[in-house]
mmCIF file of C-alpha atoms in Angstrom:
data_model
loop_
_atom_site.group_PDB
_atom_site.id
_atom_site.type_symbol
_atom_site.label_atom_id
_atom_site.label_comp_id
_atom_site.label_asym_id
_atom_site.label_seq_id
_atom_site.Cartn_x
_atom_site.Cartn_y
_atom_site.Cartn_z
ATOM 1 C CA MET A 575 1.458 -17.790 -24.946
ATOM 2 C CA LYS A 576 4.468 -18.147 -27.228
ATOM 3 C CA THR A 577 4.212 -18.242 -31.006
ATOM 4 C CA GLY A 578 4.183 -21.733 -32.466
ATOM 5 C CA LYS A 579 3.003 -25.094 -31.256
ATOM 6 C CA LEU A 580 1.108 -25.080 -27.956
ATOM 7 C CA SER A 581 3.144 -26.277 -24.972
ATOM 8 C CA GLU A 582 2.364 -29.765 -23.702
ATOM 9 C CA THR A 583 1.336 -28.437 -20.287
ATOM 10 C CA ILE A 584 -1.285 -26.076 -21.723
ATOM 11 C CA LEU A 585 -2.381 -28.709 -24.242
ATOM 12 C CA LYS A 586 -3.085 -31.233 -21.488
ATOM 13 C CA ARG A 587 -4.659 -28.727 -19.083
ATOM 14 C CA SER A 588 -6.858 -26.669 -21.401
ATOM 15 C CA VAL A 589 -7.454 -28.844 -24.461
ATOM 16 C CA LEU A 590 -7.070 -32.581 -23.944
ATOM 17 C CA GLY A 591 -8.463 -32.417 -20.408
ATOM 18 C CA GLN A 592 -11.822 -31.292 -21.803
ATOM 19 C CA ILE A 593 -12.135 -33.799 -24.650
ATOM 20 C CA LYS A 594 -14.219 -36.860 -23.795
ATOM 21 C CA GLN A 595 -15.114 -40.031 -25.667
ATOM 22 C CA HIS A 596 -18.673 -39.681 -26.966
ATOM 23 C CA ARG A 597 -18.700 -41.854 -30.073
ATOM 24 C CA GLU A 598 -17.764 -45.495 -30.533
ATOM 25 C CA GLU A 599 -16.808 -44.712 -34.135
ATOM 26 C CA VAL A 600 -13.736 -42.793 -32.894
ATOM 27 C CA LEU A 601 -11.168 -45.564 -32.629
ATOM 28 C CA LYS A 602 -8.240 -43.344 -31.774
ATOM 29 C CA GLY A 603 -8.455 -39.653 -31.031
ATOM 30 C CA ALA A 604 -6.712 -36.723 -29.396
ATOM 31 C CA GLY A 605 -3.580 -37.164 -27.303
ATOM 32 C CA VAL A 606 -0.008 -35.956 -26.828
ATOM 33 C CA GLY A 607 1.921 -37.013 -29.910
ATOM 34 C CA GLU A 608 -1.242 -38.309 -31.561
ATOM 35 C CA ASP A 609 -1.407 -36.386 -34.823
ATOM 36 C CA CYS A 610 -3.827 -38.642 -36.686
ATOM 37 C CA ALA A 611 -7.341 -39.740 -35.697
ATOM 38 C CA PHE A 612 -8.921 -43.007 -36.834
ATOM 39 C CA LEU A 613 -12.644 -43.399 -37.391
ATOM 40 C CA ALA A 614 -14.735 -46.472 -38.088
ATOM 41 C CA LEU A 615 -17.545 -44.975 -40.107
ATOM 42 C CA GLN A 616 -19.693 -48.103 -40.143
ATOM 43 C CA SER A 617 -22.686 -49.085 -38.049
ATOM 44 C CA SER A 618 -20.569 -50.006 -35.032
ATOM 45 C CA ARG A 619 -17.056 -50.143 -33.676
ATOM 46 C CA ASP A 620 -17.005 -53.896 -34.272
ATOM 47 C CA ALA A 621 -17.064 -53.252 -38.013
ATOM 48 C CA PHE A 622 -13.364 -52.392 -37.820
ATOM 49 C CA ASP A 623 -11.648 -55.716 -37.216
ATOM 50 C CA ARG A 624 -8.073 -55.316 -36.048
ATOM 51 C CA GLU A 625 -7.209 -58.923 -36.811
ATOM 52 C CA GLU A 626 -4.522 -59.423 -39.441
ATOM 53 C CA GLY A 627 -5.960 -59.785 -42.920
ATOM 54 C CA ALA A 628 -9.223 -58.067 -42.079
ATOM 55 C CA ALA A 629 -10.905 -56.423 -45.051
ATOM 56 C CA ALA A 630 -12.546 -53.554 -43.142
ATOM 57 C CA THR A 631 -10.862 -50.156 -43.274
ATOM 58 C CA ALA A 632 -10.816 -47.105 -41.054
ATOM 59 C CA THR A 633 -10.834 -43.453 -42.041
ATOM 60 C CA ALA A 634 -7.660 -41.607 -41.056
ATOM 61 C CA VAL A 635 -7.835 -37.829 -40.523
ATOM 62 C CA SER A 636 -5.231 -35.206 -39.622
ATOM 63 C CA THR A 637 -5.178 -31.401 -39.565
ATOM 64 C CA GLN A 638 -2.199 -29.049 -39.768
ATOM 65 C CA THR A 639 -1.980 -25.262 -39.885
ATOM 66 C CA VAL A 640 0.803 -23.079 -41.258
ATOM 67 C CA ALA A 641 0.704 -19.429 -40.195
ATOM 68 C CA LEU A 642 4.240 -18.493 -41.196
ATOM 69 C CA PRO A 643 4.400 -15.686 -43.792
ATOM 70 C CA VAL A 644 6.276 -17.867 -46.288
ATOM 71 C CA ARG A 645 5.736 -18.398 -50.009
ATOM 72 C CA ASN A 646 4.948 -22.104 -49.883
ATOM 73 C CA ALA A 647 2.733 -22.119 -46.775
ATOM 74 C CA ALA A 648 -0.072 -24.049 -48.486
ATOM 75 C CA TYR A 649 2.344 -26.684 -49.802
ATOM 76 C CA LEU A 650 3.776 -27.161 -46.305
ATOM 77 C CA ALA A 651 0.337 -27.406 -44.648
ATOM 78 C CA VAL A 652 -0.907 -30.103 -47.020
ATOM 79 C CA MET A 653 2.376 -32.025 -46.767
ATOM 80 C CA ALA A 654 2.397 -31.900 -42.957
ATOM 81 C CA ALA A 655 -1.155 -33.220 -42.639
ATOM 82 C CA ALA A 656 -0.473 -35.947 -45.202
ATOM 83 C CA ASN A 657 2.655 -36.967 -43.290
ATOM 84 C CA ASN A 658 0.622 -37.281 -40.098
ATOM 85 C CA VAL A 659 -1.770 -39.659 -41.842
ATOM 86 C CA ALA A 660 1.099 -41.698 -43.305
ATOM 87 C CA ALA A 661 2.927 -41.866 -39.966
ATOM 88 C CA GLY A 662 -0.276 -43.128 -38.380
ATOM 89 C CA GLY A 663 -0.400 -45.978 -40.877
ATOM 90 C CA GLY A 664 -2.888 -44.454 -43.319
ATOM 91 C CA ARG A 665 -2.878 -43.680 -47.024
ATOM 92 C CA PRO A 666 -3.751 -40.027 -47.818
ATOM 93 C CA VAL A 667 -6.566 -39.625 -50.353
ATOM 94 C CA SER A 668 -7.922 -36.071 -50.232
ATOM 95 C CA VAL A 669 -7.585 -32.740 -48.460
ATOM 96 C CA MET A 670 -9.966 -30.047 -47.230
ATOM 97 C CA LEU A 671 -8.266 -26.652 -47.422
ATOM 98 C CA SER A 672 -9.163 -23.674 -45.232
ATOM 99 C CA VAL A 673 -7.540 -20.304 -45.944
ATOM 100 C CA THR A 674 -7.863 -17.022 -44.029
ATOM 101 C CA LEU A 675 -6.385 -14.032 -45.866
ATOM 102 C CA PRO A 676 -5.402 -10.510 -44.717
ATOM 103 C CA GLU A 677 -7.501 -7.683 -46.140
ATOM 104 C CA GLU A 678 -4.669 -6.392 -48.344
ATOM 105 C CA THR A 679 -4.243 -9.725 -50.159
ATOM 106 C CA GLU A 680 -4.350 -9.504 -53.955
ATOM 107 C CA GLU A 681 -6.229 -12.113 -55.976
ATOM 108 C CA SER A 682 -2.956 -13.104 -57.631
ATOM 109 C CA GLN A 683 -1.576 -14.064 -54.217
ATOM 110 C CA LEU A 684 -4.584 -16.269 -53.534
ATOM 111 C CA LYS A 685 -4.124 -17.936 -56.898
ATOM 112 C CA THR A 686 -0.470 -18.625 -56.108
ATOM 113 C CA LEU A 687 -1.371 -20.016 -52.683
ATOM 114 C CA VAL A 688 -3.942 -22.465 -54.053
ATOM 115 C CA GLY A 689 -1.486 -23.377 -56.779
ATOM 116 C CA GLU A 690 1.041 -24.370 -54.096
ATOM 117 C CA ALA A 691 -1.554 -26.604 -52.432
ATOM 118 C CA GLU A 692 -2.396 -28.190 -55.772
ATOM 119 C CA ARG A 693 1.312 -28.741 -56.486
ATOM 120 C CA CYS A 694 1.646 -30.668 -53.223
ATOM 121 C CA CYS A 695 -1.439 -32.704 -54.073
ATOM 122 C CA ARG A 696 0.098 -33.650 -57.428
ATOM 123 C CA ASP A 697 3.304 -34.700 -55.676
ATOM 124 C CA LEU A 698 1.354 -36.849 -53.208
ATOM 125 C CA LYS A 699 -1.261 -38.072 -55.712
ATOM 126 C CA ILE A 700 -4.147 -36.782 -53.591
ATOM 127 C CA GLN A 701 -6.960 -34.336 -54.378
ATOM 128 C CA ILE A 702 -8.378 -31.133 -52.943
ATOM 129 C CA ALA A 703 -11.962 -32.097 -52.125
ATOM 130 C CA GLY A 704 -13.192 -28.759 -50.798
ATOM 131 C CA GLY A 705 -12.625 -26.238 -48.045
ATOM 132 C CA HIS A 706 -13.241 -22.625 -47.103
ATOM 133 C CA THR A 707 -11.665 -19.260 -47.949
ATOM 134 C CA GLU A 708 -12.275 -15.939 -46.212
ATOM 135 C CA VAL A 709 -10.698 -12.524 -45.675
ATOM 136 C CA SER A 710 -10.128 -11.144 -42.188
ATOM 137 C CA GLY A 711 -8.640 -7.988 -40.754
ATOM 138 C CA ASN A 712 -7.443 -10.019 -37.772
ATOM 139 C CA VAL A 713 -4.615 -11.840 -39.547
ATOM 140 C CA LYS A 714 -1.308 -10.412 -40.800
ATOM 141 C CA CYS A 715 -0.451 -13.193 -43.240
ATOM 142 C CA PRO A 716 -2.350 -16.047 -44.913
ATOM 143 C CA VAL A 717 -3.270 -18.781 -42.444
ATOM 144 C CA VAL A 718 -3.607 -22.148 -44.166
ATOM 145 C CA THR A 719 -5.220 -25.183 -42.546
ATOM 146 C CA ALA A 720 -5.165 -28.532 -44.323
ATOM 147 C CA THR A 721 -7.240 -31.508 -43.217
ATOM 148 C CA VAL A 722 -6.074 -34.642 -44.989
ATOM 149 C CA ILE A 723 -8.375 -37.657 -45.134
ATOM 150 C CA GLY A 724 -7.150 -41.159 -45.889
ATOM 151 C CA THR A 725 -7.756 -44.851 -45.351
ATOM 152 C CA ALA A 726 -6.054 -47.412 -43.120
ATOM 153 C CA ASP A 727 -6.281 -51.203 -42.976
ATOM 154 C CA ARG A 728 -5.087 -51.260 -39.380
ATOM 155 C CA LEU A 729 -3.613 -48.992 -36.734
ATOM 156 C CA SER A 730 0.158 -48.769 -36.999
ATOM 157 C CA GLU A 731 0.910 -48.796 -33.281
ATOM 158 C CA GLN A 732 0.279 -51.676 -30.919
ATOM 159 C CA MET A 733 0.337 -49.501 -27.848
ATOM 160 C CA PRO A 734 1.713 -50.846 -24.546
ATOM 161 C CA GLU A 735 -0.525 -51.344 -21.551
ATOM 162 C CA ALA A 736 -0.052 -48.791 -18.780
ATOM 163 C CA GLY A 737 2.948 -49.744 -16.672
ATOM 164 C CA GLU A 738 3.831 -52.675 -18.899
ATOM 165 C CA CYS A 739 7.559 -53.144 -19.507
ATOM 166 C CA HIS A 740 8.834 -53.839 -22.993
ATOM 167 C CA PRO A 741 12.238 -55.059 -24.169
ATOM 168 C CA ARG A 742 14.737 -52.672 -25.700
ATOM 169 C CA ARG A 743 13.737 -51.601 -29.214
ATOM 170 C CA ASP A 744 15.736 -49.728 -31.849
ATOM 171 C CA ILE A 745 14.820 -46.186 -32.888
ATOM 172 C CA VAL A 746 15.327 -45.657 -36.613
ATOM 173 C CA MET A 747 15.115 -42.224 -38.243
ATOM 174 C CA SER A 748 14.596 -41.702 -41.960
ATOM 175 C CA LYS A 749 16.439 -39.121 -44.062
ATOM 176 C CA TRP A 750 17.779 -36.032 -42.223
ATOM 177 C CA ILE A 751 16.717 -33.527 -39.582
ATOM 178 C CA SER A 752 15.571 -29.947 -40.275
ATOM 179 C CA LEU A 753 14.793 -30.489 -43.964
ATOM 180 C CA GLU A 754 11.649 -28.361 -43.803
ATOM 181 C CA GLY A 755 13.223 -25.552 -41.814
ATOM 182 C CA THR A 756 16.269 -25.499 -44.071
ATOM 183 C CA CYS A 757 14.294 -25.194 -47.303
ATOM 184 C CA ILE A 758 12.059 -22.476 -45.793
ATOM 185 C CA LEU A 759 15.038 -20.396 -44.709
ATOM 186 C CA ALA A 760 16.872 -20.928 -48.007
ATOM 187 C CA LYS A 761 13.842 -19.695 -49.970
ATOM 188 C CA GLU A 762 12.867 -16.823 -47.684
ATOM 189 C CA LYS A 763 16.389 -15.634 -46.851
ATOM 190 C CA GLU A 764 18.162 -16.453 -50.099
ATOM 191 C CA LYS A 765 19.668 -12.986 -50.519
ATOM 192 C CA GLU A 766 21.242 -12.987 -47.051
ATOM 193 C CA LEU A 767 22.597 -16.526 -47.431
ATOM 194 C CA LEU A 768 24.168 -15.752 -50.808
ATOM 195 C CA GLU A 769 26.280 -13.072 -49.127
ATOM 196 C CA ARG A 770 28.230 -15.874 -47.419
ATOM 197 C CA TYR A 771 27.561 -19.121 -49.275
ATOM 198 C CA PRO A 772 27.907 -20.195 -52.937
ATOM 199 C CA VAL A 773 24.815 -20.483 -55.126
ATOM 200 C CA ARG A 774 25.202 -24.272 -55.217
ATOM 201 C CA LEU A 775 24.826 -24.647 -51.450
ATOM 202 C CA VAL A 776 21.794 -22.342 -51.250
ATOM 203 C CA ASN A 777 20.115 -24.140 -54.168
ATOM 204 C CA GLU A 778 20.718 -27.501 -52.523
ATOM 205 C CA ALA A 779 19.181 -26.141 -49.318
ATOM 206 C CA LYS A 780 16.093 -24.983 -51.226
ATOM 207 C CA ALA A 781 15.884 -28.369 -52.974
ATOM 208 C CA GLN A 782 15.402 -30.156 -49.646
ATOM 209 C CA GLU A 783 11.679 -29.650 -50.237
ATOM 210 C CA LYS A 784 11.769 -32.772 -52.436
ATOM 211 C CA TYR A 785 12.404 -34.905 -49.335
ATOM 212 C CA LEU A 786 9.451 -33.685 -47.255
ATOM 213 C CA SER A 787 7.055 -36.604 -47.787
ATOM 214 C CA VAL A 788 7.355 -39.588 -45.413
ATOM 215 C CA ALA A 789 4.869 -41.746 -47.326
ATOM 216 C CA ILE A 790 7.400 -44.253 -48.686
ATOM 217 C CA GLU A 791 9.193 -44.891 -45.393
ATOM 218 C CA ALA A 792 5.920 -45.097 -43.473
ATOM 219 C CA GLU A 793 4.515 -47.689 -45.869
ATOM 220 C CA THR A 794 7.785 -49.640 -45.827
ATOM 221 C CA ALA A 795 7.981 -49.575 -42.033
ATOM 222 C CA LEU A 796 4.362 -50.632 -41.655
ATOM 223 C CA SER A 797 4.913 -53.612 -43.962
ATOM 224 C CA PHE A 798 8.139 -54.485 -42.132
ATOM 225 C CA GLY A 799 6.494 -54.340 -38.727
ATOM 226 C CA VAL A 800 7.026 -51.511 -36.246
ATOM 227 C CA PHE A 801 6.007 -50.814 -32.674
ATOM 228 C CA ALA A 802 5.359 -47.115 -33.311
ATOM 229 C CA MET A 803 5.990 -44.311 -35.822
ATOM 230 C CA HIS A 804 6.049 -40.549 -35.391
ATOM 231 C CA ASP A 805 6.855 -37.931 -38.023
ATOM 232 C CA VAL A 806 9.296 -35.209 -37.007
ATOM 233 C CA ARG A 807 8.150 -31.604 -37.330
ATOM 234 C CA TYR A 808 7.689 -28.790 -34.775
ATOM 235 C CA GLY A 809 10.363 -28.888 -32.086
ATOM 236 C CA GLY A 810 12.679 -30.832 -34.361
ATOM 237 C CA VAL A 811 13.991 -34.287 -33.573
ATOM 238 C CA PHE A 812 14.205 -33.487 -29.846
ATOM 239 C CA GLY A 813 10.525 -32.528 -29.773
ATOM 240 C CA ALA A 814 9.563 -35.630 -31.775
ATOM 241 C CA LEU A 815 11.525 -37.935 -29.447
ATOM 242 C CA TRP A 816 9.717 -36.427 -26.463
ATOM 243 C CA GLU A 817 6.306 -36.905 -28.096
ATOM 244 C CA LEU A 818 7.193 -40.453 -29.154
ATOM 245 C CA SER A 819 8.090 -41.213 -25.539
ATOM 246 C CA GLN A 820 4.814 -39.720 -24.298
ATOM 247 C CA LYS A 821 2.642 -41.734 -26.644
ATOM 248 C CA THR A 822 4.447 -45.065 -26.153
ATOM 249 C CA GLY A 823 5.185 -44.729 -22.449
ATOM 250 C CA MET A 824 8.821 -45.632 -23.105
ATOM 251 C CA GLY A 825 12.086 -43.891 -22.335
ATOM 252 C CA PHE A 826 14.957 -43.652 -24.797
ATOM 253 C CA ASP A 827 18.729 -43.433 -25.137
ATOM 254 C CA VAL A 828 19.856 -41.640 -28.314
ATOM 255 C CA ASP A 829 23.321 -40.878 -29.705
ATOM 256 C CA LEU A 830 23.430 -37.300 -31.048
ATOM 257 C CA LYS A 831 26.243 -38.162 -33.458
ATOM 258 C CA LYS A 832 24.114 -40.823 -35.142
ATOM 259 C CA ILE A 833 21.305 -38.400 -35.995
ATOM 260 C CA PRO A 834 21.671 -37.645 -39.737
ATOM 261 C CA VAL A 835 21.959 -33.990 -40.773
ATOM 262 C CA LYS A 836 22.880 -32.470 -44.142
ATOM 263 C CA GLN A 837 25.782 -30.056 -44.481
ATOM 264 C CA GLU A 838 23.501 -27.405 -45.998
ATOM 265 C CA THR A 839 21.400 -27.519 -42.831
ATOM 266 C CA ILE A 840 24.472 -27.114 -40.632
ATOM 267 C CA GLU A 841 25.567 -24.069 -42.633
ATOM 268 C CA VAL A 842 22.120 -22.439 -42.699
ATOM 269 C CA CYS A 843 21.572 -22.985 -38.977
ATOM 270 C CA GLU A 844 25.034 -21.642 -38.175
ATOM 271 C CA PHE A 845 24.327 -18.531 -40.246
ATOM 272 C CA PHE A 846 21.131 -17.757 -38.273
ATOM 273 C CA GLY A 847 22.345 -19.083 -34.916
ATOM 274 C CA LEU A 848 19.745 -21.882 -34.757
ATOM 275 C CA ASN A 849 19.805 -25.374 -33.244
ATOM 276 C CA PRO A 850 19.100 -27.927 -36.026
ATOM 277 C CA TYR A 851 17.960 -30.504 -33.464
ATOM 278 C CA GLU A 852 15.095 -28.235 -32.400
ATOM 279 C CA MET A 853 14.049 -26.897 -35.804
ATOM 280 C CA LEU A 854 11.112 -27.709 -38.061
ATOM 281 C CA SER A 855 11.945 -31.145 -39.469
ATOM 282 C CA GLY A 856 9.164 -32.308 -41.774
ATOM 283 C CA GLY A 857 10.463 -35.121 -43.974
ATOM 284 C CA ALA A 858 11.978 -37.257 -41.206
ATOM 285 C CA LEU A 859 10.175 -40.182 -39.581
ATOM 286 C CA LEU A 860 10.946 -41.899 -36.275
ATOM 287 C CA MET A 861 10.246 -45.649 -36.208
ATOM 288 C CA VAL A 862 10.529 -47.999 -33.236
ATOM 289 C CA THR A 863 11.239 -51.634 -34.051
ATOM 290 C CA GLY A 864 12.800 -54.781 -32.621
ATOM 291 C CA ASP A 865 15.050 -55.102 -35.687
ATOM 292 C CA GLY A 866 16.597 -51.745 -36.546
ATOM 293 C CA ALA A 867 19.204 -53.175 -38.923
ATOM 294 C CA GLY A 868 16.519 -55.055 -40.832
ATOM 295 C CA LEU A 869 14.353 -51.943 -41.137
ATOM 296 C CA VAL A 870 17.299 -49.818 -42.316
ATOM 297 C CA SER A 871 17.976 -52.453 -44.988
ATOM 298 C CA ALA A 872 14.321 -52.504 -46.069
ATOM 299 C CA LEU A 873 14.249 -48.705 -46.280
ATOM 300 C CA GLU A 874 17.450 -48.690 -48.337
ATOM 301 C CA GLU A 875 15.824 -51.059 -50.822
ATOM 302 C CA ALA A 876 12.922 -48.607 -51.035
ATOM 303 C CA GLY A 877 15.347 -45.774 -51.789
ATOM 304 C CA ILE A 878 15.158 -44.135 -48.366
ATOM 305 C CA SER A 879 18.229 -43.216 -46.339
ATOM 306 C CA SER A 880 17.921 -44.014 -42.624
ATOM 307 C CA ALA A 881 19.935 -44.721 -39.486
ATOM 308 C CA ILE A 882 19.570 -46.320 -36.056
ATOM 309 C CA ILE A 883 19.934 -43.350 -33.708
ATOM 310 C CA GLY A 884 19.379 -45.107 -30.395
ATOM 311 C CA HIS A 885 16.929 -47.322 -28.572
ATOM 312 C CA ALA A 886 13.681 -47.126 -26.635
ATOM 313 C CA ASN A 887 13.231 -48.974 -23.360
ATOM 314 C CA CYS A 888 10.814 -49.456 -20.485
ATOM 315 C CA GLY A 889 12.462 -46.778 -18.352
ATOM 316 C CA ASN A 890 11.499 -43.135 -17.852
ATOM 317 C CA ASP A 891 14.789 -41.422 -18.723
ATOM 318 C CA LYS A 892 15.019 -39.519 -21.994
ATOM 319 C CA ILE A 893 18.754 -39.511 -22.666
ATOM 320 C CA VAL A 894 20.693 -37.853 -25.493
ATOM 321 C CA ARG A 895 24.419 -38.689 -25.582
ATOM 322 C CA ASN A 896 27.105 -36.595 -27.253
ATOM 323 C CA GLY A 897 30.363 -38.427 -26.664
ATOM 324 C CA GLU A 898 30.944 -38.463 -22.913
ATOM 325 C CA GLU A 899 28.317 -35.776 -22.341
ATOM 326 C CA ILE A 900 24.837 -36.910 -21.283
ATOM 327 C CA ARG A 901 21.742 -34.728 -21.558
ATOM 328 C CA TYR A 902 18.324 -35.562 -20.103
ATOM 329 C CA LEU A 903 15.793 -34.226 -22.582
ATOM 330 C CA GLY A 904 13.036 -31.995 -21.240
ATOM 331 C CA ARG A 905 9.731 -30.869 -22.706
ATOM 332 C CA PRO A 906 10.110 -29.167 -26.102
ATOM 333 C CA TRP A 907 9.983 -25.381 -26.288
ATOM 334 C CA GLN A 908 9.369 -22.984 -29.154
ATOM 335 C CA ASP A 909 10.588 -24.230 -32.523
ATOM 336 C CA GLU A 910 13.742 -22.527 -33.779
ATOM 337 C CA ILE A 911 11.998 -21.526 -37.025
ATOM 338 C CA PHE A 912 10.009 -18.861 -35.121
ATOM 339 C CA LYS A 913 13.150 -17.039 -34.015
ATOM 340 C CA ILE A 914 13.634 -15.623 -37.506
ATOM 341 C CA PRO A 915 11.729 -12.523 -38.727
ATOM 342 C CA TYR A 916 9.911 -13.032 -42.038
ATOM 343 C CA ARG A 917 8.263 -10.758 -44.558
ATOM 344 C CA GLU A 918 4.624 -9.934 -43.849
#
């Protein structure tokens, strides 16, 4: 199998196909594009009332792993899991951190790694509640797994019935694509980038880390009213659009030129020969709504840049337009971030 996120085919055949519903407390569990589980940890499923204004809450849980040999791996793992919870409609509260270290790891490196996780927790106002740390000769770099736990008043998506047709809905995307991949490459490959680009551009690329949380836009969108949300990460915006289509049962028609991208990202991707539309894009959130202009306005008031990039519909086609050129999007492949060699 290829490095990176498991392909959808293998995921369905060897993972999801074996997972069955055994507990009524699991309100929403594993699925393609489903990155956050919801649990009703009361005496029965009925304790979680989905009616508007209900006081009962669910527990939201999401897990993410970062196995890239990069300096801020723990920060990225915690942020990714927290974003999954936020995109699902939850509010992150705490994180369980699991770390597997290579045998040659120095204690100072472990201290730095945990410090990165704690820095992310401070940024998100959540807390490390526990976890596990071990050393193994079977890994070449630290492998960090973060399980973020939060609360939710209701599920964010009102999922369509199978085969049910829905009217055209706008797809809104917050911020810019490839923020996470850009800041990783700018930090890990700073020396190479500075051979071509000015210090200002490289520093701005590294500073894209400040945009990685989707908590504000998720909360704003949930209050505004959305049909579905999905945070963009592995596979870039193309991968996220595919997963959004799989979990809503809707097709889409997107204009490539309307997808926001920063100039620093364009330059960094050009330098390494990468496709920014298929690169690690933590920090961006896809939202499906009947009133895209209204949502963009609400997000602007909350201080979040966003744009309507296309629309979802009740068809099956997954269309990306670039002027007169039309592309039918296929299943996502390996993320572009894995094409670059990193330090061990």
